[in-house]
CSV table of C-alpha atoms in Angstrom, one decimal:
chain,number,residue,atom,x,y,z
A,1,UNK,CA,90.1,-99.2,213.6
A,2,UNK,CA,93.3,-97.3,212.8
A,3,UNK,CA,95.0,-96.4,209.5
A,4,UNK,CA,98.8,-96.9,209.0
A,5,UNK,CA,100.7,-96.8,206.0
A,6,UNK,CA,103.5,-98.9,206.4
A,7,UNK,CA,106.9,-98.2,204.7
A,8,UNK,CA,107.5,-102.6,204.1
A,9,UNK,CA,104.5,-102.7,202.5
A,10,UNK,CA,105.7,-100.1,199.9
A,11,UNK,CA,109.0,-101.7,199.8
A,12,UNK,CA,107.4,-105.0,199.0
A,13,UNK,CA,104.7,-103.7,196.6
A,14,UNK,CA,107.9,-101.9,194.8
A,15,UNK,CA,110.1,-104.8,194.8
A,16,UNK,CA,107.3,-106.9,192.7
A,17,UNK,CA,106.7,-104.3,190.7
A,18,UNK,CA,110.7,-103.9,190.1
A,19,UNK,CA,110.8,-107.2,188.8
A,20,UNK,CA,107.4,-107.1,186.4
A,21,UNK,CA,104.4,-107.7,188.5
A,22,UNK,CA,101.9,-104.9,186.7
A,23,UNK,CA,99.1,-105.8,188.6
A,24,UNK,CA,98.2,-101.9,189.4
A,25,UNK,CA,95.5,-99.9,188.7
A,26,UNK,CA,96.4,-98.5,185.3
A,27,UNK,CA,93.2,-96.4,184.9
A,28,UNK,CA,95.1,-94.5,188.7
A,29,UNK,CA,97.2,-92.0,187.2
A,30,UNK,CA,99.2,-91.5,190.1
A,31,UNK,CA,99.8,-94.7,191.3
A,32,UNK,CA,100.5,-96.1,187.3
A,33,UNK,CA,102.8,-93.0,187.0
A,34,UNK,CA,104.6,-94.1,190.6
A,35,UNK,CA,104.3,-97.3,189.3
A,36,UNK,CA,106.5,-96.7,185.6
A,37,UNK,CA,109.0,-94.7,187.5
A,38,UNK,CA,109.5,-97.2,190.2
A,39,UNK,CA,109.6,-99.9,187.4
A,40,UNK,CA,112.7,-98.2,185.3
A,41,UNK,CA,114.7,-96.7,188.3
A,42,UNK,CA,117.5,-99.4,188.0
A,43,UNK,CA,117.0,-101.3,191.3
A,44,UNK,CA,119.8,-104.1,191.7
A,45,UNK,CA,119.3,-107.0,189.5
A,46,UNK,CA,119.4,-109.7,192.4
A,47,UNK,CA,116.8,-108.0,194.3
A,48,UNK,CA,114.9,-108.0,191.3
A,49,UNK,CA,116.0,-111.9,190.8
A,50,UNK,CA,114.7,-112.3,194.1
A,51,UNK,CA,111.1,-110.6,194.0
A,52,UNK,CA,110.6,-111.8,190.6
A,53,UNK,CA,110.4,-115.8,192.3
A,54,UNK,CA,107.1,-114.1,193.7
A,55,UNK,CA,105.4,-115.2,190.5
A,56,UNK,CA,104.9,-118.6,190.5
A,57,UNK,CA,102.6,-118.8,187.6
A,58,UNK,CA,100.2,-121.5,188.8
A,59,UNK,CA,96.9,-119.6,188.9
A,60,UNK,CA,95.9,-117.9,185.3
A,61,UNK,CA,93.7,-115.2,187.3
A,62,UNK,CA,96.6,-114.4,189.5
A,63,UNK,CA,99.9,-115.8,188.3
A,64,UNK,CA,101.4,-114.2,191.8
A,65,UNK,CA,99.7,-116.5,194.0
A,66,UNK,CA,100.5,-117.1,197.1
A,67,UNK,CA,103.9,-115.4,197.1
A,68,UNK,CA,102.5,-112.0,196.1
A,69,UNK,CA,100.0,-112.2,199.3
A,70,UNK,CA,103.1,-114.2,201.4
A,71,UNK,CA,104.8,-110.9,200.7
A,72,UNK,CA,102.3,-108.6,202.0
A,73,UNK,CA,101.7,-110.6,205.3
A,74,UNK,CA,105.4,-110.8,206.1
A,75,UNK,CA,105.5,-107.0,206.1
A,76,UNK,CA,104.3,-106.8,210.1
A,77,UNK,CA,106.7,-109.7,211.1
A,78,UNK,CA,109.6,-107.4,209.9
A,79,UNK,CA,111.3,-105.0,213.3
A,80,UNK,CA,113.4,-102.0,213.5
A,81,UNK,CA,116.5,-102.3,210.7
A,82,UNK,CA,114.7,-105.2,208.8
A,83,UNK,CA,115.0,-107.7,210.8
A,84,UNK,CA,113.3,-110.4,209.6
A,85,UNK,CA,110.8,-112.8,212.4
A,86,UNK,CA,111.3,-115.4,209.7
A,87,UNK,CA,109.7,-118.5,212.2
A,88,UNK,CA,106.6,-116.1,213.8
A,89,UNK,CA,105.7,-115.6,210.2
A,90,UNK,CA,106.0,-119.1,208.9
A,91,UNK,CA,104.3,-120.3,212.1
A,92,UNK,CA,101.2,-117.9,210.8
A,93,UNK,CA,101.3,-119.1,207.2
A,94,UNK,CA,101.0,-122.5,207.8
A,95,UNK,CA,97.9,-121.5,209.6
A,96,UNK,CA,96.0,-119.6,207.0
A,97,UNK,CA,96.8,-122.9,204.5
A,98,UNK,CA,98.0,-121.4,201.5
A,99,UNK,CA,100.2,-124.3,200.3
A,100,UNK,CA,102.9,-122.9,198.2
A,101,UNK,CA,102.7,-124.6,195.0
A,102,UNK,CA,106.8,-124.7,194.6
A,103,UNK,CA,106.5,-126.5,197.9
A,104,UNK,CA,107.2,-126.1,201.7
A,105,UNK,CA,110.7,-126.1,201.3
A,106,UNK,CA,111.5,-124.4,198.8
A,107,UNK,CA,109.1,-121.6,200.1
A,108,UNK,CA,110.9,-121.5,203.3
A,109,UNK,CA,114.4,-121.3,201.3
A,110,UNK,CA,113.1,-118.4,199.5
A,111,UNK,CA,110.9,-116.4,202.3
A,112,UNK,CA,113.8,-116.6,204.9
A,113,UNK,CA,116.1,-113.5,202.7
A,114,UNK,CA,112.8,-111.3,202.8
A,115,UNK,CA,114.4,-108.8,205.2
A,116,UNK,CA,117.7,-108.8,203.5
A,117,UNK,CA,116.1,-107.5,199.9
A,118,UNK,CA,113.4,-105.4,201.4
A,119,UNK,CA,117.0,-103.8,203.0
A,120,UNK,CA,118.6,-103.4,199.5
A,121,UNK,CA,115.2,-101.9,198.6
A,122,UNK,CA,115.2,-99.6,201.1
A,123,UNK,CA,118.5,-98.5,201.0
A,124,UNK,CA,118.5,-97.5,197.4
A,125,UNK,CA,118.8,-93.8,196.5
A,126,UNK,CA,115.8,-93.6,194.7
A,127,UNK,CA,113.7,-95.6,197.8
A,128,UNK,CA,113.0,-92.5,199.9
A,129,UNK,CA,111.6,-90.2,197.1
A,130,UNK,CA,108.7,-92.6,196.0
A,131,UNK,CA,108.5,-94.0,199.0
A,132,UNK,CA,107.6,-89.6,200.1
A,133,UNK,CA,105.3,-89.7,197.1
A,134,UNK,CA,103.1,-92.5,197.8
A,135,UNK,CA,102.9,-91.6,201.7
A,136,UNK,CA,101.3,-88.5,200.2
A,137,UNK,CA,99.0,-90.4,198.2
A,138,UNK,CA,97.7,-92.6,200.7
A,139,UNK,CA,97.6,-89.1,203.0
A,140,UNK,CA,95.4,-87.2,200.5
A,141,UNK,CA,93.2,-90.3,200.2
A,142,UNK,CA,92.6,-91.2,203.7
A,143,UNK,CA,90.2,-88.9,204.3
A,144,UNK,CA,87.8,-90.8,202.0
A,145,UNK,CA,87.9,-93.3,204.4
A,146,UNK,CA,86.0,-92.1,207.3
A,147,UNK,CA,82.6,-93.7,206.8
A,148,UNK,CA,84.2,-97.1,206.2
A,149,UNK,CA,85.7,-96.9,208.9
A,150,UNK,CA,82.8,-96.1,211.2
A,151,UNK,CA,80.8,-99.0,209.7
A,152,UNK,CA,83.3,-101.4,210.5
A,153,UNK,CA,83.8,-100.9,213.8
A,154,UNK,CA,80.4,-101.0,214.5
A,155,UNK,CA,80.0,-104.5,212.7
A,156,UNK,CA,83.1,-105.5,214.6
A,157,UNK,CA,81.9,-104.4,217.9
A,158,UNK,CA,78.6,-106.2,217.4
A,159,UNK,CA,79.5,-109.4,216.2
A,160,UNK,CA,82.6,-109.7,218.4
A,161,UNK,CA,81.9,-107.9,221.5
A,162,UNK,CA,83.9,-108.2,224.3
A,163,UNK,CA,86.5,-110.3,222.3
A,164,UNK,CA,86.6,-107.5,219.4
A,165,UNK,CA,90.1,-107.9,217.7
A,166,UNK,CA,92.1,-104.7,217.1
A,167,UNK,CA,91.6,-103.6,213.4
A,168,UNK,CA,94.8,-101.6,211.4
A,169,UNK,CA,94.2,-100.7,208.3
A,170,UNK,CA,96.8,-101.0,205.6
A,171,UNK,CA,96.7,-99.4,202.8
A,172,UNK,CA,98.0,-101.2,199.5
A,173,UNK,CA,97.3,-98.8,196.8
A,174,UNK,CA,99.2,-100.5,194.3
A,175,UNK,CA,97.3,-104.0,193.9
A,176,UNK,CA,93.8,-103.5,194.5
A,177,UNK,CA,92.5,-106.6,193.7
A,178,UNK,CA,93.9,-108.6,196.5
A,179,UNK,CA,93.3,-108.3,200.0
A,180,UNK,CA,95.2,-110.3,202.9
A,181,UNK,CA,95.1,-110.0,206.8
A,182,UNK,CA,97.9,-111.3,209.4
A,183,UNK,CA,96.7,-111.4,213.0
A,184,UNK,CA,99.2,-111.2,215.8
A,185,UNK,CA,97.9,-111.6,219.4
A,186,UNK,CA,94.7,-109.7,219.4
A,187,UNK,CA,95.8,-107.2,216.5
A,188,UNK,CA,94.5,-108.0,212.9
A,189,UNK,CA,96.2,-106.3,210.2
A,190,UNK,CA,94.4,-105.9,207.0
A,191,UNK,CA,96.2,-104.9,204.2
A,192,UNK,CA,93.7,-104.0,201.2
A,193,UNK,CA,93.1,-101.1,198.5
A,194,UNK,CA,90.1,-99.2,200.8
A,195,UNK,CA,89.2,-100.2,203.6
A,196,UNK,CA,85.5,-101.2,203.1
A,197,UNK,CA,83.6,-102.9,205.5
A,198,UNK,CA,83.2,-105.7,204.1
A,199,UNK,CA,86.8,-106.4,203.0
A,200,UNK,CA,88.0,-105.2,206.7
A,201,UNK,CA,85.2,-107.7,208.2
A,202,UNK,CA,85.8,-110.6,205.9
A,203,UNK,CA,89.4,-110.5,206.9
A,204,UNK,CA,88.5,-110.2,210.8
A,205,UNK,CA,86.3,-113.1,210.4
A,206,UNK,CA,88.5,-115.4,209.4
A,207,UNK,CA,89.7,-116.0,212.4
A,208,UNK,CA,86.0,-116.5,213.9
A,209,UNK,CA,85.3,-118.8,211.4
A,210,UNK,CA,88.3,-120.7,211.6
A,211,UNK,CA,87.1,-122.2,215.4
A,212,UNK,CA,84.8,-124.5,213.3
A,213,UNK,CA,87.8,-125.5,211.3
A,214,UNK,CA,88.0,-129.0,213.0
A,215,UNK,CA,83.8,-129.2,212.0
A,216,UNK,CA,84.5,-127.9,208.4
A,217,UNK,CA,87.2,-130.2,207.8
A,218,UNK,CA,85.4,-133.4,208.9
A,219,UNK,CA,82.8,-132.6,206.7
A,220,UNK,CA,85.3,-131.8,203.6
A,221,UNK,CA,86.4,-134.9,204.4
A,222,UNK,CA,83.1,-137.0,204.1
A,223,UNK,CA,81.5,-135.2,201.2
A,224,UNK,CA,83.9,-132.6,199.5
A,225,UNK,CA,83.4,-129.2,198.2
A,226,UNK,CA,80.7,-129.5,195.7
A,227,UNK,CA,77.8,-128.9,198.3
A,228,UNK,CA,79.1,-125.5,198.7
A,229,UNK,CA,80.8,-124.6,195.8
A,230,UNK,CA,82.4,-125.2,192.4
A,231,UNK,CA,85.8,-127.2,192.7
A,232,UNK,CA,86.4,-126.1,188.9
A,233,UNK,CA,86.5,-122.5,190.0
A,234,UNK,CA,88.7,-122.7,193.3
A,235,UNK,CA,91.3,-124.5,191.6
A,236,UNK,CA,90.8,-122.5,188.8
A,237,UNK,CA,90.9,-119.0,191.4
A,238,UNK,CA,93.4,-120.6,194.2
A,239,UNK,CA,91.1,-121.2,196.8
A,240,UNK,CA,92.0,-124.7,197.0
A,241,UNK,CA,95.6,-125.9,195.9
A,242,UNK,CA,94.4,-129.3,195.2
A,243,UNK,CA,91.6,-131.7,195.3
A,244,UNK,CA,92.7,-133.1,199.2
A,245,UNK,CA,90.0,-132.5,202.1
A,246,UNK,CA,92.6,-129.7,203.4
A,247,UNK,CA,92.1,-127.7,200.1
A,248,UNK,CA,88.2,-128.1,200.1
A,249,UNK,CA,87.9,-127.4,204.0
A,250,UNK,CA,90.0,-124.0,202.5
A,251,UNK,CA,87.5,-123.2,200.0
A,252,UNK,CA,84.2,-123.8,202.9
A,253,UNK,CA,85.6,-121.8,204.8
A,254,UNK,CA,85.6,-118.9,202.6
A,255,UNK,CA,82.1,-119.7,201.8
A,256,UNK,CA,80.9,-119.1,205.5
A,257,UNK,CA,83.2,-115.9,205.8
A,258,UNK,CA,81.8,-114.5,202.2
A,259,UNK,CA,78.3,-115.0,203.2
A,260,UNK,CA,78.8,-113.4,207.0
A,261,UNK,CA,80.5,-110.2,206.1
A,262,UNK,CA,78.6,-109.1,203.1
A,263,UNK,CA,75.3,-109.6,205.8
A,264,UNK,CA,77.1,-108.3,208.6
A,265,UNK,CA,78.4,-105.2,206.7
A,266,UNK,CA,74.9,-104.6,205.3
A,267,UNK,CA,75.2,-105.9,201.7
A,268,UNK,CA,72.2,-107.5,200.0
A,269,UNK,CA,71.1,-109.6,197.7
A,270,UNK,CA,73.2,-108.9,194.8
A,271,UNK,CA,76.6,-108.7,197.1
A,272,UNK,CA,75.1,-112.4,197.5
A,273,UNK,CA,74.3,-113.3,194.3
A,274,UNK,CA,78.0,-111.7,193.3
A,275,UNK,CA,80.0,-114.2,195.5
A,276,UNK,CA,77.8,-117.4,193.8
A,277,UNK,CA,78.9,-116.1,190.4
A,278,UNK,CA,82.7,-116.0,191.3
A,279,UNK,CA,82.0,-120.0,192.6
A,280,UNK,CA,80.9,-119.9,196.0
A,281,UNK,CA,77.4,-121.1,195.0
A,282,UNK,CA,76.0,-121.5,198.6
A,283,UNK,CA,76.5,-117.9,199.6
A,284,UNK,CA,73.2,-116.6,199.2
A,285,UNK,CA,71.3,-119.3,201.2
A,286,UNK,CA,74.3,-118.6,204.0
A,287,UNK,CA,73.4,-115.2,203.7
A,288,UNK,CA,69.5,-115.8,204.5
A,289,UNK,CA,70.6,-118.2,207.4
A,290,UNK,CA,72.9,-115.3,208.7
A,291,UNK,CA,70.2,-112.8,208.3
A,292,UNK,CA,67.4,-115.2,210.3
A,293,UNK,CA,70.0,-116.6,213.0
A,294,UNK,CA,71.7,-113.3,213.7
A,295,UNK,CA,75.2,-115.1,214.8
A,296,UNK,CA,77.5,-113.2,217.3
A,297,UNK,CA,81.0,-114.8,217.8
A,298,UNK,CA,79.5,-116.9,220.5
A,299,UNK,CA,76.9,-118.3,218.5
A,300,UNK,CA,78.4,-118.9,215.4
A,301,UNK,CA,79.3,-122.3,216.2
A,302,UNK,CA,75.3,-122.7,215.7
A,303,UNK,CA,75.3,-121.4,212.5
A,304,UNK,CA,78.1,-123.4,211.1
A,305,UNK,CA,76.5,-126.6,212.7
A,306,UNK,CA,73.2,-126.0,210.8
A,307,UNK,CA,74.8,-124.8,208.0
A,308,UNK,CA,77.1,-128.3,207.5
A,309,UNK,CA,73.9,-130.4,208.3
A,310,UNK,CA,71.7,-128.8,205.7
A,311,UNK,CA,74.6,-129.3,203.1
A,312,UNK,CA,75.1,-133.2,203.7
A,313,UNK,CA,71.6,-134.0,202.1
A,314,UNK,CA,72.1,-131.0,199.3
């Protein structure tokens, strides 16, 4: 796994935080005191305007969803000079299923001038000075980093083997509660606060997980959510957008991926029994069928298949 710290990101996280999002760490001196100057440095109005349609207002927990994350995973579709791979990116997002709540069109509307404010951003006088200072963050924290990274790419390597994906770290020091990924070819980006490993394996197994999609859905389909977790709660945290089979299909499969990386990255019970509190109520038995059936990628079909069947009669 490799660390980058990329400069979009920054201008991204800046942006929101430009037009109001105060989301950071305020207990972080130095990213609260980057945060306040970045907040009162007089960026343009309009690219305020712009970043400030992020929040949409719709989820109490996170009144930035899904635009704050749609942000952050349209930082690696963005080239040399800010150009923008508006269609790449969109073709992606439709694939994770994070309905926009504004809806599709007006999404795409607003999405498409990402590389055109990120620019005004970046071209600002102040840009390069805190963009210098939180490079220099990030540098003087990497270092802390080591062991996490280790551990994940020997989970990775042992659950994915020959077909391991390419891990890149990105640092997001600015928002640490959320965590996104954007996988392009065989390279998975994950964008988090630290790179623990089970954050950088949850976001890697995604992508495993979603080969059972066309399982997971028939079964959302027939019997709901309810068998493996609390509909209340994933409308309530985003998870699902609504109460369609698409939504609850959305909120399974982040049951199977909660319950395989906090096993495969060595958690235990109480990582478990952490995951049921938050509405994912199945976790913990997901975790004990992990733990007995020892699932590589090639077997995890298995595990979802016994998984699905032992739900229908729950």
């Amino acid at each position: 796994m490799r660390i980058e710290n990329s400069r979009y990101l920054f201008l991204a996280c800046a942006g929101m935080i430009a037009s109001g999002n105060d989301g950071y760490d305020h207990t972080d001196a130095e990213i609260s005191n980057l945060a306040s100057r970045i907040n009162s440095a007089g960026f343009p109005e309009e690219v305020k305007a712009w970043f400030s349609q992020a929040r949409t207002g719709q989820v109490a927990v996170n009144p930035y969803w899904p635009r704050g994350s749609a942000l952050a995973m349209a930082c690696p579709f963005v080239g040399d000079n800010y150009q923008f791979e508006r269609d790449g990116f969109l073709s992606f997002w439709q694939g994770v299923g994070s309905p926009d709540p504004m809806g599709l069109d007006r999404f795409k509307d607003w999405i498409s001038h990402f590389g055109t404010y990120l620019q005004l951003l970046g071209e600002h006088p102040a840009a390069p000075a805190f963009w210098s200072e939180y490079a220099h963050i990030v540098a003087m924290r990497s270092g802390q980093w080591s062991s996490a990274v280790r551990e994940t790419d020997s989970a990775a390597q042992a659950f994915f083997g020959a077909e391991a994906p390419e891990l890149v770290f990105w640092p997001n020091l600015f928002f640490p509660c959320i965590a996104d990924f954007v996988r392009i070819g065989n390279r998975i980006t994950v964008i988090a606060c630290e790179p623990d490993a089970e954050t950088m394996l949850h976001e890697a197994l995604h992508t495993a997980v979603a080969r059972c999609r066309r399982e997971i859905t028939d079964f959302a389909s027939r019997y709901g959510v309810s068998a493996f977790a609390d509909q209340g709660k994933m409308l309530e945290l985003g998870y699902m957008a609504d109460r369609s089979a698409a939504s609850a299909a959305h909120a399974i499969e982040e049951t199977f991926v909660r319950a395989l990386s906090t096993v495969l990255s060595g958690g235990g019970e109480e990582r478990l029994r952490f995951h049921a509190s938050c509405g994912f109520t199945v976790v913990p038995e997901i975790g004990r069928q992990v733990r007995q059936m020892e699932p590589v990628l090639e077997t995890l079909g298995q595990l979802v298949q016994y998984v699905l069947a032992e739900r229908c009669f729950s």
